[in-house]
Amino acid sequence: WNATESIQNFDYYDEFIFKENMLPIYFERLSNMEHFFASEDAKYYFGIINEYVNRIDTNITDEIKFKLLKIQFCIEMICRNTKDALFVCEKMLPLLSTVGTIEDEFTYNYFSAKAHLLMTESDLTFRFCEKAKKVVSKLNDEFKLMCIEIIEVIARFGSFKELLRCDYSYKIG
């Protein structure tokens, strides 16, 4: 026994250990953290889950990876990391070909429009809004159409920063 060596105590109750069969519960908890603005906690646990999913070859499907990216996007937007949110949108794009639901296509376009809106890139915002409107017409969902139109109006009026430079020729409705 060497008394000069320090013994490292480890409290295993404080450590988060990823289990693949618990993914639905993790999604629910991450979503709750994000909705209740516990963004730093959500980012911490998301980092652990994402590292496991990307590092180890698992049975995780593209649908689950897409769900993870949706949660990551929301976390990045709450933390005001718009560049990282755009990077998440870029990671969603290849998964759209394998996941391929209309709902996911709308999510990608809506998220991209939101991120470009916060980066004050109105031309790209309009482009993604138009794509999202085409998808919404297939879904026949008025609430989603309203969300896209709100983003479009905010982009048109320059986020209401300078009212004298706004384009007032935009017709609502």
PDB file of C-alpha atoms in Angstrom:
ATOM      1  CA  TRP A   1       0.000   0.000   0.000  1.00  0.00           C
ATOM      2  CA  ASN A   2       1.435   3.326  -1.028  1.00  0.00           C
ATOM      3  CA  ALA A   3      -0.027   6.110   1.115  1.00  0.00           C
ATOM      4  CA  THR A   4       1.081   8.865  -1.249  1.00  0.00           C
ATOM      5  CA  GLU A   5      -1.312   7.710  -3.998  1.00  0.00           C
ATOM      6  CA  SER A   6      -4.651   9.431  -3.972  1.00  0.00           C
ATOM      7  CA  ILE A   7      -7.788   7.414  -4.240  1.00  0.00           C
ATOM      8  CA  GLN A   8     -10.356   8.797  -6.636  1.00  0.00           C
ATOM      9  CA  ASN A   9     -13.888   8.453  -5.409  1.00  0.00           C
ATOM     10  CA  PHE A  10     -16.516   8.087  -8.075  1.00  0.00           C
ATOM     11  CA  ASP A  11     -20.200   8.546  -7.401  1.00  0.00           C
ATOM     12  CA  TYR A  12     -21.858   6.460 -10.070  1.00  0.00           C
ATOM     13  CA  TYR A  13     -25.307   7.866  -9.237  1.00  0.00           C
ATOM     14  CA  ASP A  14     -24.275  11.239 -10.664  1.00  0.00           C
ATOM     15  CA  GLU A  15     -22.990   9.838 -13.956  1.00  0.00           C
ATOM     16  CA  PHE A  16     -25.325   9.467 -16.939  1.00  0.00           C
ATOM     17  CA  ILE A  17     -24.963   6.076 -18.620  1.00  0.00           C
ATOM     18  CA  PHE A  18     -26.531   5.746 -22.056  1.00  0.00           C
ATOM     19  CA  LYS A  19     -28.783   2.753 -22.734  1.00  0.00           C
ATOM     20  CA  GLU A  20     -30.074   2.273 -26.233  1.00  0.00           C
ATOM     21  CA  ASN A  21     -33.408   0.816 -25.138  1.00  0.00           C
ATOM     22  CA  MET A  22     -34.143   4.017 -23.169  1.00  0.00           C
ATOM     23  CA  LEU A  23     -34.085   6.314 -26.239  1.00  0.00           C
ATOM     24  CA  PRO A  24     -37.830   7.144 -26.173  1.00  0.00           C
ATOM     25  CA  ILE A  25     -37.525   8.236 -22.551  1.00  0.00           C
ATOM     26  CA  TYR A  26     -34.419  10.275 -23.387  1.00  0.00           C
ATOM     27  CA  PHE A  27     -36.327  12.024 -26.197  1.00  0.00           C
ATOM     28  CA  GLU A  28     -39.131  12.894 -23.812  1.00  0.00           C
ATOM     29  CA  ARG A  29     -36.772  14.218 -21.136  1.00  0.00           C
ATOM     30  CA  LEU A  30     -34.670  16.221 -23.591  1.00  0.00           C
ATOM     31  CA  SER A  31     -37.818  17.713 -25.043  1.00  0.00           C
ATOM     32  CA  ASN A  32     -39.058  18.630 -21.563  1.00  0.00           C
ATOM     33  CA  MET A  33     -35.722  20.253 -20.722  1.00  0.00           C
ATOM     34  CA  GLU A  34     -35.838  22.218 -23.955  1.00  0.00           C
ATOM     35  CA  HIS A  35     -39.436  23.357 -23.373  1.00  0.00           C
ATOM     36  CA  PHE A  36     -38.708  24.447 -19.820  1.00  0.00           C
ATOM     37  CA  PHE A  37     -35.578  26.363 -20.912  1.00  0.00           C
ATOM     38  CA  ALA A  38     -33.109  24.079 -19.148  1.00  0.00           C
ATOM     39  CA  SER A  39     -30.994  24.508 -22.243  1.00  0.00           C
ATOM     40  CA  GLU A  40     -27.592  23.907 -20.635  1.00  0.00           C
ATOM     41  CA  ASP A  41     -28.764  20.637 -19.081  1.00  0.00           C
ATOM     42  CA  ALA A  42     -30.388  19.585 -22.340  1.00  0.00           C
ATOM     43  CA  LYS A  43     -27.192  20.410 -24.220  1.00  0.00           C
ATOM     44  CA  TYR A  44     -25.095  18.380 -21.752  1.00  0.00           C
ATOM     45  CA  TYR A  45     -27.249  15.245 -21.951  1.00  0.00           C
ATOM     46  CA  PHE A  46     -27.756  15.629 -25.682  1.00  0.00           C
ATOM     47  CA  GLY A  47     -23.968  15.716 -26.115  1.00  0.00           C
ATOM     48  CA  ILE A  48     -23.602  12.389 -24.309  1.00  0.00           C
ATOM     49  CA  ILE A  49     -26.392  10.750 -26.310  1.00  0.00           C
ATOM     50  CA  ASN A  50     -25.174  12.169 -29.619  1.00  0.00           C
ATOM     51  CA  GLU A  51     -21.594  11.081 -28.956  1.00  0.00           C
ATOM     52  CA  TYR A  52     -22.751   7.538 -28.292  1.00  0.00           C
ATOM     53  CA  VAL A  53     -24.944   7.451 -31.406  1.00  0.00           C
ATOM     54  CA  ASN A  54     -22.175   8.808 -33.662  1.00  0.00           C
ATOM     55  CA  ARG A  55     -19.222   6.960 -32.133  1.00  0.00           C
ATOM     56  CA  ILE A  56     -20.551   3.460 -31.771  1.00  0.00           C
ATOM     57  CA  ASP A  57     -22.116   1.533 -34.624  1.00  0.00           C
ATOM     58  CA  THR A  58     -25.561   0.830 -33.207  1.00  0.00           C
ATOM     59  CA  ASN A  59     -28.931  -0.282 -34.475  1.00  0.00           C
ATOM     60  CA  ILE A  60     -30.181   3.287 -34.383  1.00  0.00           C
ATOM     61  CA  THR A  61     -32.306   4.055 -37.416  1.00  0.00           C
ATOM     62  CA  ASP A  62     -32.301   7.200 -39.506  1.00  0.00           C
ATOM     63  CA  GLU A  63     -35.717   8.146 -38.075  1.00  0.00           C
ATOM     64  CA  ILE A  64     -34.230   8.241 -34.571  1.00  0.00           C
ATOM     65  CA  LYS A  65     -31.210  10.210 -35.810  1.00  0.00           C
ATOM     66  CA  PHE A  66     -33.600  12.700 -37.422  1.00  0.00           C
ATOM     67  CA  LYS A  67     -35.479  13.034 -34.118  1.00  0.00           C
ATOM     68  CA  LEU A  68     -32.183  13.690 -32.368  1.00  0.00           C
ATOM     69  CA  LEU A  69     -31.345  16.399 -34.891  1.00  0.00           C
ATOM     70  CA  LYS A  70     -34.740  18.048 -34.358  1.00  0.00           C
ATOM     71  CA  ILE A  71     -34.093  18.204 -30.631  1.00  0.00           C
ATOM     72  CA  GLN A  72     -30.564  19.480 -31.220  1.00  0.00           C
ATOM     73  CA  PHE A  73     -31.902  22.231 -33.480  1.00  0.00           C
ATOM     74  CA  CYS A  74     -34.336  23.410 -30.815  1.00  0.00           C
ATOM     75  CA  ILE A  75     -31.608  23.405 -28.170  1.00  0.00           C
ATOM     76  CA  GLU A  76     -29.262  25.403 -30.408  1.00  0.00           C
ATOM     77  CA  MET A  77     -31.978  27.943 -31.185  1.00  0.00           C
ATOM     78  CA  ILE A  78     -32.768  28.452 -27.500  1.00  0.00           C
ATOM     79  CA  CYS A  79     -29.058  28.974 -26.825  1.00  0.00           C
ATOM     80  CA  ARG A  80     -28.989  31.448 -29.771  1.00  0.00           C
ATOM     81  CA  ASN A  81     -26.383  29.399 -31.626  1.00  0.00           C
ATOM     82  CA  THR A  82     -27.859  30.052 -35.055  1.00  0.00           C
ATOM     83  CA  LYS A  83     -24.745  28.943 -36.936  1.00  0.00           C
ATOM     84  CA  ASP A  84     -24.830  25.603 -35.140  1.00  0.00           C
ATOM     85  CA  ALA A  85     -28.566  25.379 -35.834  1.00  0.00           C
ATOM     86  CA  LEU A  86     -27.881  25.840 -39.551  1.00  0.00           C
ATOM     87  CA  PHE A  87     -25.237  23.136 -39.353  1.00  0.00           C
ATOM     88  CA  VAL A  88     -27.870  20.837 -37.813  1.00  0.00           C
ATOM     89  CA  CYS A  89     -30.156  21.615 -40.762  1.00  0.00           C
ATOM     90  CA  GLU A  90     -27.358  20.615 -43.122  1.00  0.00           C
ATOM     91  CA  LYS A  91     -27.026  17.303 -41.262  1.00  0.00           C
ATOM     92  CA  MET A  92     -30.783  16.739 -41.683  1.00  0.00           C
ATOM     93  CA  LEU A  93     -30.632  16.998 -45.462  1.00  0.00           C
ATOM     94  CA  PRO A  94     -29.030  13.586 -46.228  1.00  0.00           C
ATOM     95  CA  LEU A  95     -31.421  11.875 -43.809  1.00  0.00           C
ATOM     96  CA  LEU A  96     -34.426  13.224 -45.707  1.00  0.00           C
ATOM     97  CA  SER A  97     -33.722  10.844 -48.576  1.00  0.00           C
ATOM     98  CA  THR A  98     -33.893   7.822 -46.269  1.00  0.00           C
ATOM     99  CA  VAL A  99     -36.568   9.010 -43.829  1.00  0.00           C
ATOM    100  CA  GLY A 100     -38.513  10.785 -46.524  1.00  0.00           C
ATOM    101  CA  THR A 101     -41.829  11.653 -44.857  1.00  0.00           C
ATOM    102  CA  ILE A 102     -43.631  14.830 -45.863  1.00  0.00           C
ATOM    103  CA  GLU A 103     -43.714  15.902 -42.213  1.00  0.00           C
ATOM    104  CA  ASP A 104     -39.919  15.674 -41.974  1.00  0.00           C
ATOM    105  CA  GLU A 105     -39.501  17.615 -45.204  1.00  0.00           C
ATOM    106  CA  PHE A 106     -41.656  20.377 -43.731  1.00  0.00           C
ATOM    107  CA  THR A 107     -39.606  20.300 -40.511  1.00  0.00           C
ATOM    108  CA  TYR A 108     -36.358  20.722 -42.446  1.00  0.00           C
ATOM    109  CA  ASN A 109     -37.668  23.692 -44.462  1.00  0.00           C
ATOM    110  CA  TYR A 110     -39.320  25.306 -41.425  1.00  0.00           C
ATOM    111  CA  PHE A 111     -36.188  24.968 -39.289  1.00  0.00           C
ATOM    112  CA  SER A 112     -34.009  26.318 -42.093  1.00  0.00           C
ATOM    113  CA  ALA A 113     -36.307  29.306 -42.562  1.00  0.00           C
ATOM    114  CA  LYS A 114     -36.259  30.000 -38.817  1.00  0.00           C
ATOM    115  CA  ALA A 115     -32.471  29.835 -38.601  1.00  0.00           C
ATOM    116  CA  HIS A 116     -31.953  32.061 -41.644  1.00  0.00           C
ATOM    117  CA  LEU A 117     -34.486  34.513 -40.214  1.00  0.00           C
ATOM    118  CA  LEU A 118     -32.422  34.915 -37.050  1.00  0.00           C
ATOM    119  CA  MET A 119     -29.298  35.381 -39.139  1.00  0.00           C
ATOM    120  CA  THR A 120     -31.180  38.138 -41.036  1.00  0.00           C
ATOM    121  CA  GLU A 121     -30.790  36.391 -44.382  1.00  0.00           C
ATOM    122  CA  SER A 122     -34.205  37.242 -45.764  1.00  0.00           C
ATOM    123  CA  ASP A 123     -33.639  35.913 -49.292  1.00  0.00           C
ATOM    124  CA  LEU A 124     -32.858  32.433 -47.988  1.00  0.00           C
ATOM    125  CA  THR A 125     -35.702  32.730 -45.493  1.00  0.00           C
ATOM    126  CA  PHE A 126     -38.148  33.388 -48.334  1.00  0.00           C
ATOM    127  CA  ARG A 127     -36.736  30.499 -50.348  1.00  0.00           C
ATOM    128  CA  PHE A 128     -37.250  28.036 -47.492  1.00  0.00           C
ATOM    129  CA  CYS A 129     -40.680  29.496 -46.731  1.00  0.00           C
ATOM    130  CA  GLU A 130     -41.761  28.846 -50.318  1.00  0.00           C
ATOM    131  CA  LYS A 131     -40.536  25.253 -50.116  1.00  0.00           C
ATOM    132  CA  ALA A 132     -42.324  24.796 -46.798  1.00  0.00           C
ATOM    133  CA  LYS A 133     -45.557  26.215 -48.261  1.00  0.00           C
ATOM    134  CA  LYS A 134     -45.441  23.639 -51.064  1.00  0.00           C
ATOM    135  CA  VAL A 135     -45.063  20.870 -48.502  1.00  0.00           C
ATOM    136  CA  VAL A 136     -47.845  22.314 -46.322  1.00  0.00           C
ATOM    137  CA  SER A 137     -50.207  22.295 -49.287  1.00  0.00           C
ATOM    138  CA  LYS A 138     -49.747  18.509 -49.405  1.00  0.00           C
ATOM    139  CA  LEU A 139     -50.286  18.222 -45.637  1.00  0.00           C
ATOM    140  CA  ASN A 140     -53.320  20.520 -45.637  1.00  0.00           C
ATOM    141  CA  ASP A 141     -52.381  21.890 -42.201  1.00  0.00           C
ATOM    142  CA  GLU A 142     -53.507  25.461 -41.521  1.00  0.00           C
ATOM    143  CA  PHE A 143     -51.454  25.879 -38.337  1.00  0.00           C
ATOM    144  CA  LYS A 144     -48.209  25.032 -40.117  1.00  0.00           C
ATOM    145  CA  LEU A 145     -49.133  27.367 -42.943  1.00  0.00           C
ATOM    146  CA  MET A 146     -49.716  30.142 -40.403  1.00  0.00           C
ATOM    147  CA  CYS A 147     -46.300  29.483 -38.802  1.00  0.00           C
ATOM    148  CA  ILE A 148     -44.598  29.798 -42.182  1.00  0.00           C
ATOM    149  CA  GLU A 149     -46.502  32.960 -43.030  1.00  0.00           C
ATOM    150  CA  ILE A 150     -45.488  34.519 -39.694  1.00  0.00           C
ATOM    151  CA  ILE A 151     -41.830  33.830 -40.469  1.00  0.00           C
ATOM    152  CA  GLU A 152     -42.344  35.280 -43.936  1.00  0.00           C
ATOM    153  CA  VAL A 153     -43.939  38.476 -42.572  1.00  0.00           C
ATOM    154  CA  ILE A 154     -41.181  38.952 -39.992  1.00  0.00           C
ATOM    155  CA  ALA A 155     -38.556  38.478 -42.708  1.00  0.00           C
ATOM    156  CA  ARG A 156     -40.388  40.896 -45.001  1.00  0.00           C
ATOM    157  CA  PHE A 157     -40.438  43.583 -42.335  1.00  0.00           C
ATOM    158  CA  GLY A 158     -36.805  43.075 -41.387  1.00  0.00           C
ATOM    159  CA  SER A 159     -37.614  41.721 -37.917  1.00  0.00           C
ATOM    160  CA  PHE A 160     -39.244  45.102 -37.176  1.00  0.00           C
ATOM    161  CA  LYS A 161     -35.847  46.708 -36.521  1.00  0.00           C
ATOM    162  CA  GLU A 162     -36.177  49.613 -38.924  1.00  0.00           C
ATOM    163  CA  LEU A 163     -39.789  50.332 -39.735  1.00  0.00           C
ATOM    164  CA  LEU A 164     -39.026  53.055 -42.273  1.00  0.00           C
ATOM    165  CA  ARG A 165     -37.111  50.623 -44.505  1.00  0.00           C
ATOM    166  CA  CYS A 166     -39.868  47.974 -44.534  1.00  0.00           C
ATOM    167  CA  ASP A 167     -41.601  46.792 -47.675  1.00  0.00           C
ATOM    168  CA  TYR A 168     -45.243  47.624 -46.936  1.00  0.00           C
ATOM    169  CA  SER A 169     -46.519  46.237 -50.228  1.00  0.00           C
ATOM    170  CA  TYR A 170     -46.788  42.737 -48.747  1.00  0.00           C
ATOM    171  CA  LYS A 171     -50.377  41.463 -48.603  1.00  0.00           C
ATOM    172  CA  ILE A 172     -51.316  39.298 -45.656  1.00  0.00           C
ATOM    173  CA  GLY A 173     -53.874  36.630 -46.388  1.00  0.00           C
TER     174      GLY A 173
END
